Tab-separated table of C-alpha atoms and ligand atoms in Angstrom:
chain	number	residue	atom	x	y	z
A	1460	MET	CA	20.471	-30.194	14.741
A	1461	ILE	CA	19.465	-26.778	16.065
A	1462	LEU	CA	19.343	-23.667	13.882
A	1463	VAL	CA	19.945	-20.592	15.996
A	1464	LEU	CA	18.431	-17.605	14.193
A	1465	ALA	CA	19.657	-14.018	14.284
A	1466	PRO	CA	18.293	-12.170	17.334
A	1467	ASN	CA	14.915	-10.482	16.787
A	1468	THR	CA	14.118	-12.421	13.628
A	1469	SER	CA	10.514	-11.654	12.753
A	1470	THR	CA	8.305	-14.605	11.862
A	1471	GLU	CA	6.546	-12.225	9.461
A	1472	SER	CA	9.683	-11.499	7.437
A	1473	VAL	CA	10.157	-12.805	3.895
A	1474	GLU	CA	13.498	-14.352	4.921
A	1475	TYR	CA	11.870	-16.311	7.730
A	1476	GLN	CA	9.077	-17.525	5.458
A	1477	THR	CA	11.685	-18.623	2.902
A	1478	LEU	CA	13.591	-20.470	5.600
A	1479	ILE	CA	10.465	-22.345	6.729
A	1480	GLU	CA	9.653	-23.266	3.110
A	1481	ARG	CA	13.150	-24.675	2.682
A	1482	LEU	CA	12.861	-26.664	5.900
A	1483	ASN	CA	9.500	-28.060	4.796
A	1484	GLN	CA	11.238	-29.465	1.731
A	1485	LEU	CA	13.818	-31.487	3.718
A	1486	PRO	CA	12.961	-35.195	3.372
A	1487	GLY	CA	12.383	-37.072	6.644
A	1488	VAL	CA	13.063	-34.000	8.764
A	1489	LYS	CA	10.466	-32.205	10.860
A	1490	HIS	CA	11.045	-28.942	12.659
A	1491	ARG	CA	9.869	-27.325	15.849
A	1492	VAL	CA	10.245	-23.605	16.512
A	1493	HIS	CA	11.093	-22.298	19.949
A	1494	ARG	CA	10.870	-18.567	20.610
A	1495	GLU	CA	12.093	-16.949	23.802
A	1496	VAL	CA	10.594	-13.478	24.063
A	1497	GLY	CA	12.730	-11.257	26.270
A	1498	THR	CA	12.401	-7.613	27.205
A	1499	GLU	CA	15.068	-6.565	24.721
A	1500	VAL	CA	15.645	-9.453	22.351
A	1501	THR	CA	13.614	-12.312	21.013
A	1502	LEU	CA	15.623	-15.441	20.379
A	1503	THR	CA	14.456	-18.080	17.946
A	1504	GLU	CA	15.774	-21.614	17.709
A	1505	ILE	CA	14.548	-24.220	15.272
A	1506	TYR	CA	14.939	-27.857	16.251
A	1507	LEU	CA	15.300	-30.243	13.331
A	1508	ILE	CA	13.991	-33.661	14.284
A	1509	GLY	CA	14.423	-36.892	12.313
A	1510	ASP	CA	17.208	-37.978	10.015
A	1511	THR	CA	19.488	-34.947	10.034
A	1512	ARG	CA	22.719	-36.858	9.320
A	1513	ALA	CA	22.635	-36.030	5.619
A	1514	LEU	CA	22.304	-32.293	6.199
A	1515	ILE	CA	25.431	-30.381	5.320
A	1516	HIS	CA	26.531	-27.913	7.945
A	1517	GLU	CA	27.663	-25.224	5.460
A	1518	THR	CA	24.447	-25.436	3.415
A	1519	MET	CA	22.274	-25.118	6.498
A	1520	ALA	CA	24.383	-22.235	7.825
A	1521	GLN	CA	23.653	-20.309	4.640
A	1522	LEU	CA	19.881	-20.506	4.934
A	1523	PRO	CA	18.220	-17.126	5.549
A	1524	CYS	CA	18.084	-15.870	9.160
A	1525	VAL	CA	20.414	-18.632	10.408
A	1526	GLU	CA	23.185	-17.316	12.597
A	1527	LYS	CA	24.571	-20.529	14.007
A	1528	ILE	CA	24.172	-24.286	13.815
A	1529	VAL	CA	24.394	-26.536	16.848
A	1530	ARG	CA	24.764	-30.279	16.352
A	1531	VAL	CA	22.862	-32.124	19.044
A	1532	SER	CA	25.184	-34.686	20.526
A	1533	GLU	CA	23.694	-35.293	23.954
A	1534	PRO	CA	20.338	-36.677	25.027
A	1535	TYR	CA	19.315	-33.441	26.759
A	1536	ARG	CA	18.400	-31.783	23.513
A	1537	ILE	CA	17.067	-28.523	24.802
A	1538	LEU	CA	18.717	-28.010	28.159
A	1539	GLY	CA	22.042	-29.669	27.327
A	1540	HIS	CA	25.364	-28.235	26.272
A	1541	HIS	CA	26.033	-29.941	22.991
A	1542	GLN	CA	29.366	-29.429	21.401
A	1543	TYR	CA	32.482	-27.555	22.264
A	1544	GLY	CA	31.627	-23.917	21.624
A	1545	ASP	CA	27.889	-24.276	22.320
A	1546	ASP	CA	27.775	-21.041	24.253
A	1547	ARG	CA	24.063	-20.330	23.903
A	1548	THR	CA	22.725	-18.356	26.790
A	1549	THR	CA	20.902	-20.124	29.591
A	1550	SER	CA	19.580	-17.014	31.147
A	1551	PHE	CA	15.998	-16.105	31.906
A	1552	GLU	CA	14.469	-13.274	33.808
A	1553	TYR	CA	11.453	-13.645	36.029
A	1554	ASN	CA	9.744	-10.815	37.893
A	1555	GLY	CA	12.893	-8.698	37.629
A	1556	VAL	CA	15.284	-11.424	38.836
A	1557	ARG	CA	17.734	-12.987	36.386
A	1558	PHE	CA	18.765	-16.635	36.559
A	1559	SER	CA	21.659	-18.187	34.671
A	1560	GLN	CA	24.887	-20.067	35.224
A	1561	ASP	CA	26.448	-16.662	35.987
A	1562	THR	CA	24.063	-15.421	38.659
A	1563	PHE	CA	23.754	-16.247	42.340
A	1564	HIS	CA	20.699	-16.093	44.617
A	1565	VAL	CA	19.812	-17.329	48.071
A	1566	PHE	CA	16.253	-18.594	48.651
A	1567	ALA	CA	16.034	-18.708	52.437
A	1568	GLY	CA	12.604	-19.343	53.907
A	1569	LEU	CA	10.098	-21.662	55.493
A	1570	CYS	CA	10.062	-25.354	54.638
A	1571	ALA	CA	6.323	-25.164	55.302
A	1572	VAL	CA	4.061	-22.206	55.920
A	1573	ASP	CA	2.591	-22.755	59.383
A	1574	SER	CA	1.292	-19.346	60.398
A	1575	ARG	CA	0.976	-15.799	59.155
A	1576	GLU	CA	3.246	-14.771	62.004
A	1577	SER	CA	6.120	-17.022	60.805
A	1578	VAL	CA	5.738	-15.842	57.217
A	1579	GLU	CA	5.811	-12.201	58.247
A	1580	ALA	CA	8.813	-12.575	60.576
A	1581	MET	CA	10.703	-14.445	57.852
A	1582	MET	CA	9.959	-11.965	55.084
A	1583	LYS	CA	10.677	-8.950	57.260
A	1584	ALA	CA	14.104	-10.377	58.111
A	1585	LEU	CA	14.800	-11.092	54.441
A	1586	GLN	CA	13.968	-7.524	53.481
A	1587	GLU	CA	16.185	-6.190	56.256
A	1588	HIS	CA	19.030	-8.203	54.722
A	1589	GLY	CA	18.408	-7.091	51.143
A	1590	GLN	CA	16.894	-10.381	49.955
A	1591	VAL	CA	14.199	-10.581	47.272
A	1592	CYS	CA	13.787	-14.361	47.041
A	1593	THR	CA	12.453	-16.924	49.491
A	1594	ARG	CA	11.012	-20.420	49.824
A	1595	MET	CA	7.529	-21.069	51.230
A	1596	GLY	CA	5.980	-24.537	51.223
A	1597	ALA	CA	2.198	-24.589	50.955
A	1598	TYR	CA	1.694	-28.075	49.491
A	1599	LYS	CA	3.836	-30.566	51.395
A	1600	PRO	CA	4.398	-34.125	50.190
A	1601	ARG	CA	4.741	-36.078	53.447
A	1602	THR	CA	5.831	-39.627	54.114
A	1603	SER	CA	2.886	-40.245	56.456
A	1604	PRO	CA	-0.676	-39.494	55.404
A	1605	TYR	CA	-1.318	-38.465	59.016
A	1606	ALA	CA	1.379	-35.757	59.032
A	1607	PHE	CA	0.617	-32.073	58.387
A	1608	GLN	CA	0.144	-31.722	54.622
A	1609	GLY	CA	0.613	-27.950	54.354
A	1610	PHE	CA	-2.104	-25.302	54.346
A	1611	GLY	CA	-2.382	-25.393	50.555
A	1612	LYS	CA	-4.377	-22.660	48.880
A	1613	GLU	CA	-5.691	-21.421	52.213
A	1614	CYS	CA	-2.378	-19.741	53.065
A	1615	LEU	CA	-1.617	-18.314	49.613
A	1616	PRO	CA	-3.462	-14.978	50.043
A	1617	TYR	CA	-1.457	-13.919	53.083
A	1618	VAL	CA	1.818	-15.373	51.793
A	1619	PHE	CA	1.547	-13.358	48.550
A	1620	GLU	CA	0.246	-10.234	50.259
A	1621	LEU	CA	3.145	-10.260	52.754
A	1622	ALA	CA	5.625	-10.957	49.950
A	1623	GLY	CA	4.381	-7.795	48.242
A	1624	LYS	CA	4.673	-5.870	51.499
A	1625	TYR	CA	8.301	-6.938	52.056
A	1626	GLY	CA	9.531	-6.648	48.471
A	1627	ILE	CA	9.868	-10.394	47.780
A	1628	LYS	CA	10.034	-10.995	44.029
A	1629	VAL	CA	10.283	-14.777	43.732
A	1630	ILE	CA	8.970	-17.503	46.036
A	1631	ALA	CA	10.043	-21.108	45.445
A	1632	MET	CA	6.928	-23.173	46.172
A	1633	GLU	CA	6.504	-26.889	45.690
A	1634	ILE	CA	3.451	-28.118	43.843
A	1635	THR	CA	2.390	-31.742	43.814
A	1636	HIS	CA	-0.498	-31.517	41.369
A	1637	GLU	CA	-1.102	-29.394	38.295
A	1638	SER	CA	-4.270	-27.935	39.851
A	1639	HIS	CA	-2.014	-26.169	42.360
A	1640	VAL	CA	-0.716	-23.976	39.545
A	1641	ASP	CA	-4.228	-22.650	38.938
A	1642	GLU	CA	-4.651	-22.005	42.655
A	1643	ILE	CA	-1.335	-20.127	42.739
A	1644	ARG	CA	-2.190	-18.129	39.619
A	1645	ALA	CA	-5.598	-17.138	41.015
A	1646	ALA	CA	-4.173	-16.155	44.402
A	1647	LEU	CA	-1.413	-14.091	42.773
A	1648	LYS	CA	-3.968	-12.330	40.621
A	1649	ALA	CA	-6.091	-11.518	43.665
A	1650	THR	CA	-3.107	-9.665	45.185
A	1651	GLY	CA	-2.497	-7.759	41.939
A	1652	ASN	CA	0.521	-10.019	41.265
A	1653	ALA	CA	2.310	-8.685	44.309
A	1654	THR	CA	5.087	-11.253	43.875
A	1655	GLY	CA	6.202	-14.169	41.657
A	1656	VAL	CA	6.408	-17.935	42.125
A	1657	MET	CA	9.008	-20.445	40.997
A	1658	LEU	CA	7.216	-23.787	40.916
A	1659	GLN	CA	9.149	-26.513	42.685
A	1660	ILE	CA	9.007	-30.160	41.642
A	1661	GLY	CA	10.036	-32.142	44.700
A	1662	THR	CA	12.339	-35.126	44.714
A	1663	ARG	CA	9.374	-37.478	45.148
A	1664	ASN	CA	7.857	-36.179	41.919
A	1665	THR	CA	10.968	-35.929	39.739
A	1666	GLN	CA	9.675	-38.725	37.524
A	1667	ASN	CA	5.972	-37.858	37.707
A	1668	PHE	CA	5.929	-37.449	33.934
A	1669	GLU	CA	2.347	-36.221	33.600
A	1670	LEU	CA	3.021	-33.518	36.200
A	1671	LEU	CA	6.237	-32.578	34.373
A	1672	LYS	CA	4.411	-32.323	31.058
A	1673	ALA	CA	1.653	-30.189	32.552
A	1674	ILE	CA	4.133	-27.842	34.229
A	1675	GLY	CA	6.182	-27.711	31.026
A	1676	ARG	CA	3.119	-26.655	29.045
A	1677	GLN	CA	2.708	-23.495	31.103
A	1678	HIS	CA	5.334	-20.897	30.320
A	1679	GLU	CA	4.412	-18.309	32.901
A	1680	PHE	CA	6.185	-19.691	35.960
A	1681	PRO	CA	9.810	-20.858	36.031
A	1682	VAL	CA	10.487	-24.271	37.545
A	1683	LEU	CA	12.913	-25.574	40.139
A	1684	ILE	CA	13.255	-29.315	39.677
A	1685	LYS	CA	14.839	-31.385	42.414
A	1686	ARG	CA	17.107	-34.293	41.566
A	1687	GLY	CA	15.329	-37.591	42.222
A	1688	PHE	CA	16.799	-39.010	45.446
A	1689	GLY	CA	16.985	-42.602	44.266
A	1690	ILE	CA	17.591	-42.415	40.521
A	1691	THR	CA	20.569	-41.691	38.315
A	1692	LEU	CA	21.616	-38.189	37.367
A	1693	ASP	CA	20.804	-39.030	33.756
A	1694	GLU	CA	17.232	-39.952	34.739
A	1695	SER	CA	16.815	-36.691	36.634
A	1696	LEU	CA	18.192	-34.669	33.711
A	1697	ASN	CA	15.751	-36.371	31.381
A	1698	ALA	CA	13.015	-35.353	33.809
A	1699	ALA	CA	14.130	-31.718	33.476
A	1700	GLU	CA	14.129	-32.183	29.722
A	1701	TYR	CA	10.436	-33.153	29.919
A	1702	LEU	CA	9.694	-29.605	31.107
A	1703	ALA	CA	11.717	-28.069	28.300
A	1704	SER	CA	10.375	-30.382	25.616
A	1705	GLU	CA	6.892	-29.067	26.439
A	1706	GLY	CA	8.143	-25.530	25.937
A	1707	ASN	CA	9.209	-24.284	29.378
A	1708	ARG	CA	12.949	-23.687	29.463
A	1709	LYS	CA	12.970	-21.562	32.546
A	1710	VAL	CA	14.295	-24.483	34.533
A	1711	VAL	CA	16.687	-24.552	37.487
A	1712	PHE	CA	18.081	-27.921	38.577
A	1713	CYS	CA	18.481	-28.573	42.304
A	1714	LEU	CA	20.771	-31.039	44.065
A	1715	ARG	CA	19.349	-32.157	47.428
A	1716	GLY	CA	21.298	-35.267	48.384
A	1717	MET	CA	20.716	-38.934	47.643
A	1718	LYS	CA	18.835	-41.483	49.697
A	1719	THR	CA	21.310	-44.019	51.050
A	1720	ASN	CA	22.495	-44.821	54.547
A	1721	MET	CA	26.042	-44.294	53.251
A	1722	GLY	CA	25.478	-40.616	54.000
A	1723	ASP	CA	24.659	-41.181	57.685
A	1724	PRO	CA	24.541	-39.286	59.967
A	1725	HIS	CA	23.298	-36.790	57.369
A	1726	ARG	CA	19.695	-37.230	56.269
A	1727	ASN	CA	20.856	-37.792	52.670
A	1728	PHE	CA	24.210	-38.295	51.005
A	1729	VAL	CA	25.346	-34.832	49.926
A	1730	ASP	CA	25.965	-34.786	46.159
A	1731	PHE	CA	27.202	-31.241	45.611
A	1732	ALA	CA	30.321	-32.521	43.837
A	1733	HIS	CA	27.913	-32.789	40.899
A	1734	VAL	CA	27.550	-28.997	40.584
A	1735	PRO	CA	30.386	-28.743	38.016
A	1736	VAL	CA	29.064	-31.841	36.240
A	1737	LEU	CA	25.653	-30.201	35.798
A	1738	ARG	CA	27.222	-26.989	34.556
A	1739	ARG	CA	29.164	-28.980	31.992
A	1740	LEU	CA	26.305	-31.208	30.810
A	1741	THR	CA	23.529	-28.642	30.822
A	1742	ARG	CA	22.758	-24.967	30.394
A	1743	MET	CA	20.568	-24.816	33.490
A	1744	PRO	CA	21.360	-22.701	36.545
A	1745	VAL	CA	22.241	-25.115	39.366
A	1746	CYS	CA	20.779	-24.934	42.874
A	1747	VAL	CA	21.821	-26.731	46.041
A	1748	ASP	CA	19.570	-27.525	49.002
A	1749	PRO	CA	21.713	-28.024	52.124
A	1750	SER	CA	18.713	-28.423	54.451
A	1751	HIS	CA	17.115	-31.523	52.955
A	1752	SER	CA	20.479	-33.124	52.263
A	1753	VAL	CA	22.120	-32.572	55.658
A	1754	GLY	CA	18.922	-32.548	57.725
A	1755	THR	CA	20.474	-31.601	61.073
A	1756	ARG	CA	21.882	-28.566	62.851
A	1757	ALA	CA	25.014	-30.443	63.879
A	1758	ALA	CA	28.250	-28.463	63.864
A	1759	SER	CA	31.805	-29.511	63.123
A	1760	SER	CA	34.788	-29.246	65.497
A	1761	ASP	CA	35.480	-25.825	63.950
A	1762	GLY	CA	32.138	-24.534	65.265
A	1763	ILE	CA	30.630	-24.236	61.776
A	1764	LEU	CA	27.316	-25.993	61.102
A	1765	ASP	CA	27.410	-28.857	58.566
A	1766	ILE	CA	24.696	-26.957	56.645
A	1767	PHE	CA	27.032	-23.971	56.259
A	1768	HIS	CA	29.863	-26.272	55.188
A	1769	VAL	CA	27.919	-27.996	52.426
A	1770	VAL	CA	26.513	-24.696	51.148
A	1771	ALA	CA	30.105	-23.507	50.856
A	1772	GLN	CA	30.964	-26.693	48.953
A	1773	GLY	CA	28.133	-26.004	46.494
A	1774	ILE	CA	29.089	-22.360	46.013
A	1775	ILE	CA	32.825	-22.941	45.663
A	1776	ALA	CA	31.955	-25.398	42.887
A	1777	GLY	CA	29.834	-22.829	41.026
A	1778	CYS	CA	26.201	-23.258	42.081
A	1779	ASN	CA	23.811	-20.443	41.165
A	1780	MET	CA	21.215	-20.754	43.849
A	1781	VAL	CA	20.835	-21.959	47.433
A	1782	LEU	CA	17.475	-23.156	48.754
A	1783	VAL	CA	17.610	-23.261	52.523
A	1784	ASP	CA	15.193	-23.777	55.425
A	1785	PHE	CA	14.990	-20.995	58.012
A	1786	HIS	CA	12.355	-20.565	60.695
A	1787	PRO	CA	11.726	-17.731	63.152
A	1788	PHE	CA	10.518	-20.237	65.765
A	1789	PRO	CA	12.030	-23.636	64.808
A	1790	GLU	CA	10.668	-25.334	67.921
A	1791	LYS	CA	7.145	-24.471	66.707
A	1792	ALA	CA	7.700	-25.467	63.058
A	1793	LEU	CA	5.244	-28.089	61.813
A	1794	VAL	CA	7.739	-29.533	59.304
A	1795	ASP	CA	11.528	-29.955	59.474
A	1796	GLY	CA	12.099	-27.712	62.519
A	1797	PRO	CA	15.284	-29.600	63.567
A	1798	GLN	CA	17.107	-28.652	60.354
A	1799	ALA	CA	15.937	-25.031	60.180
A	1800	LEU	CA	18.367	-22.176	60.644
A	1801	ARG	CA	17.278	-19.337	62.932
A	1802	LEU	CA	16.714	-15.720	61.927
A	1803	SER	CA	19.577	-14.715	64.211
A	1804	GLU	CA	21.793	-16.797	61.875
A	1805	LEU	CA	20.619	-15.124	58.658
A	1806	LYS	CA	23.295	-12.441	58.573
A	1807	HIS	CA	26.083	-14.925	59.279
A	1808	PHE	CA	24.686	-17.237	56.596
A	1809	LEU	CA	24.512	-14.487	53.959
A	1810	ASP	CA	27.975	-13.179	54.849
A	1811	ASP	CA	29.382	-16.694	54.587
A	1812	THR	CA	27.735	-17.347	51.196
A	1813	ALA	CA	28.973	-13.964	49.885
A	1814	LEU	CA	32.506	-14.766	51.027
A	1815	VAL	CA	32.543	-18.127	49.276
A	1816	ARG	CA	30.912	-16.756	46.117
A	1817	GLU	CA	33.600	-14.070	45.929
A	1818	THR	CA	36.250	-16.763	46.240
A	1819	TYR	CA	34.587	-18.795	43.491
A	1820	LEU	CA	34.706	-15.786	41.143
A	1821	LYS	CA	38.393	-15.387	41.970
A	1822	ARG	CA	38.919	-19.074	41.153
A	1823	ILE	CA	37.396	-18.531	37.704
A	1824	ALA	CA	39.740	-15.601	37.078
A	1825	LEU	CA	42.678	-17.692	38.288
A	1826	ALA	CA	41.746	-20.557	35.959
A	1827	ALA	CA	41.363	-18.169	33.002
A	1828	ALA	CA	44.784	-16.650	33.700
A	1829	ALA	CA	46.320	-20.126	33.944
A	1830	ARG	CA	44.796	-21.118	30.584
A	1831	LYS	CA	46.085	-17.945	29.003
A	1832	ALA	CA	49.580	-18.523	30.335
A	1833	GLU	CA	49.509	-22.093	28.998
A	1834	THR	CA	48.565	-21.034	25.473
A	1835	ALA	CA	50.950	-18.042	25.385
B	3141	LIG	C1	11.390	-29.199	50.140
B	3141	LIG	O1	12.268	-28.523	49.545
B	3141	LIG	O2	10.550	-28.704	50.885
B	3141	LIG	C2	11.360	-30.645	49.942
B	3141	LIG	C3	10.347	-31.398	50.362
B	3141	LIG	O3	12.455	-31.091	49.319
B	3141	LIG	P1	12.708	-32.497	48.574
B	3141	LIG	O4	11.694	-32.599	47.500
B	3141	LIG	O5	14.107	-32.319	48.072
B	3141	LIG	O6	12.591	-33.557	49.645
B	3142	LIG	MN1	11.384	-29.905	54.390
């Protein structure tokens, strides 16, 4: 059971203290307080853990400060949607950019940082097209130990400095060890926090539970968690829940295709039909990664690249974010050059995503009108 308190409830207030005293008296029930401090409102939720079956809804609803009661019916206690009418907000803001199941952002950028020149060309193009988010891989988990592993902390100073120069607010950056967070924090600080970072948990680390716990314990950086490429959706959602259970709810869930040769000739089997499923089961914003799922620049008989097609499939189904590989000089890219889109394709890509997003919003309006007509 979750007690949702009235917005801006002060933990110093007499009512709050009374509430906590009453909760302490419940036999066999422990509680855990979660506070989300926003710029305008502070939201407080109290999770009751243990044998809550005997608790009477009406009695609990009348406790001081309690605005709403949510019965937990799904395993994803914090990030899940629980019962019909559980309309709690999923939104979070980071470095001036808001993320929720209502927003939409494109994170176009380098799979791996390979030179200052590539980073600058990429960011300059993004700024010219009104973009404030990007992806930049510094720590690359590679199949072969002999392959380029990313420049790591060495490249962070110029990546963050250039991000500041070109107005980039959020960089999605994979980390493979918790020490990378300290390196990122230190490098950001050295640039006077010129930009922000969304920590990315890659598909190979989706079930690295100690990494998840460590990243969940820090509440500064939001997290983009990739679906594990060879595990069930339920297992991946539990992985996301690890982050939240440690206190970090600023979590975006990313579909990136599943590892099976059934998806050939794509690199992975595209699973974007799960966008609506994720929106139903959880409160997380949903991201799609067309680059690592499709993995080629092949085009269809209509002249449209498969990457563009699957992005459209994700957006038309309601995704909130697109993470996509671009490269100013794909032939020189040290990682994943063959799947990278070119800067000359950025405008077309953004126009195409905007077109499909607009259509998705029209679909929502159409569905709402149809529901209204049915109930009239
Ligand atoms: C990436 O986004 O750079 C990446 C390695 O993706 P994934 O973890 O999905 O393979
Ligand atoms: Mn890649």
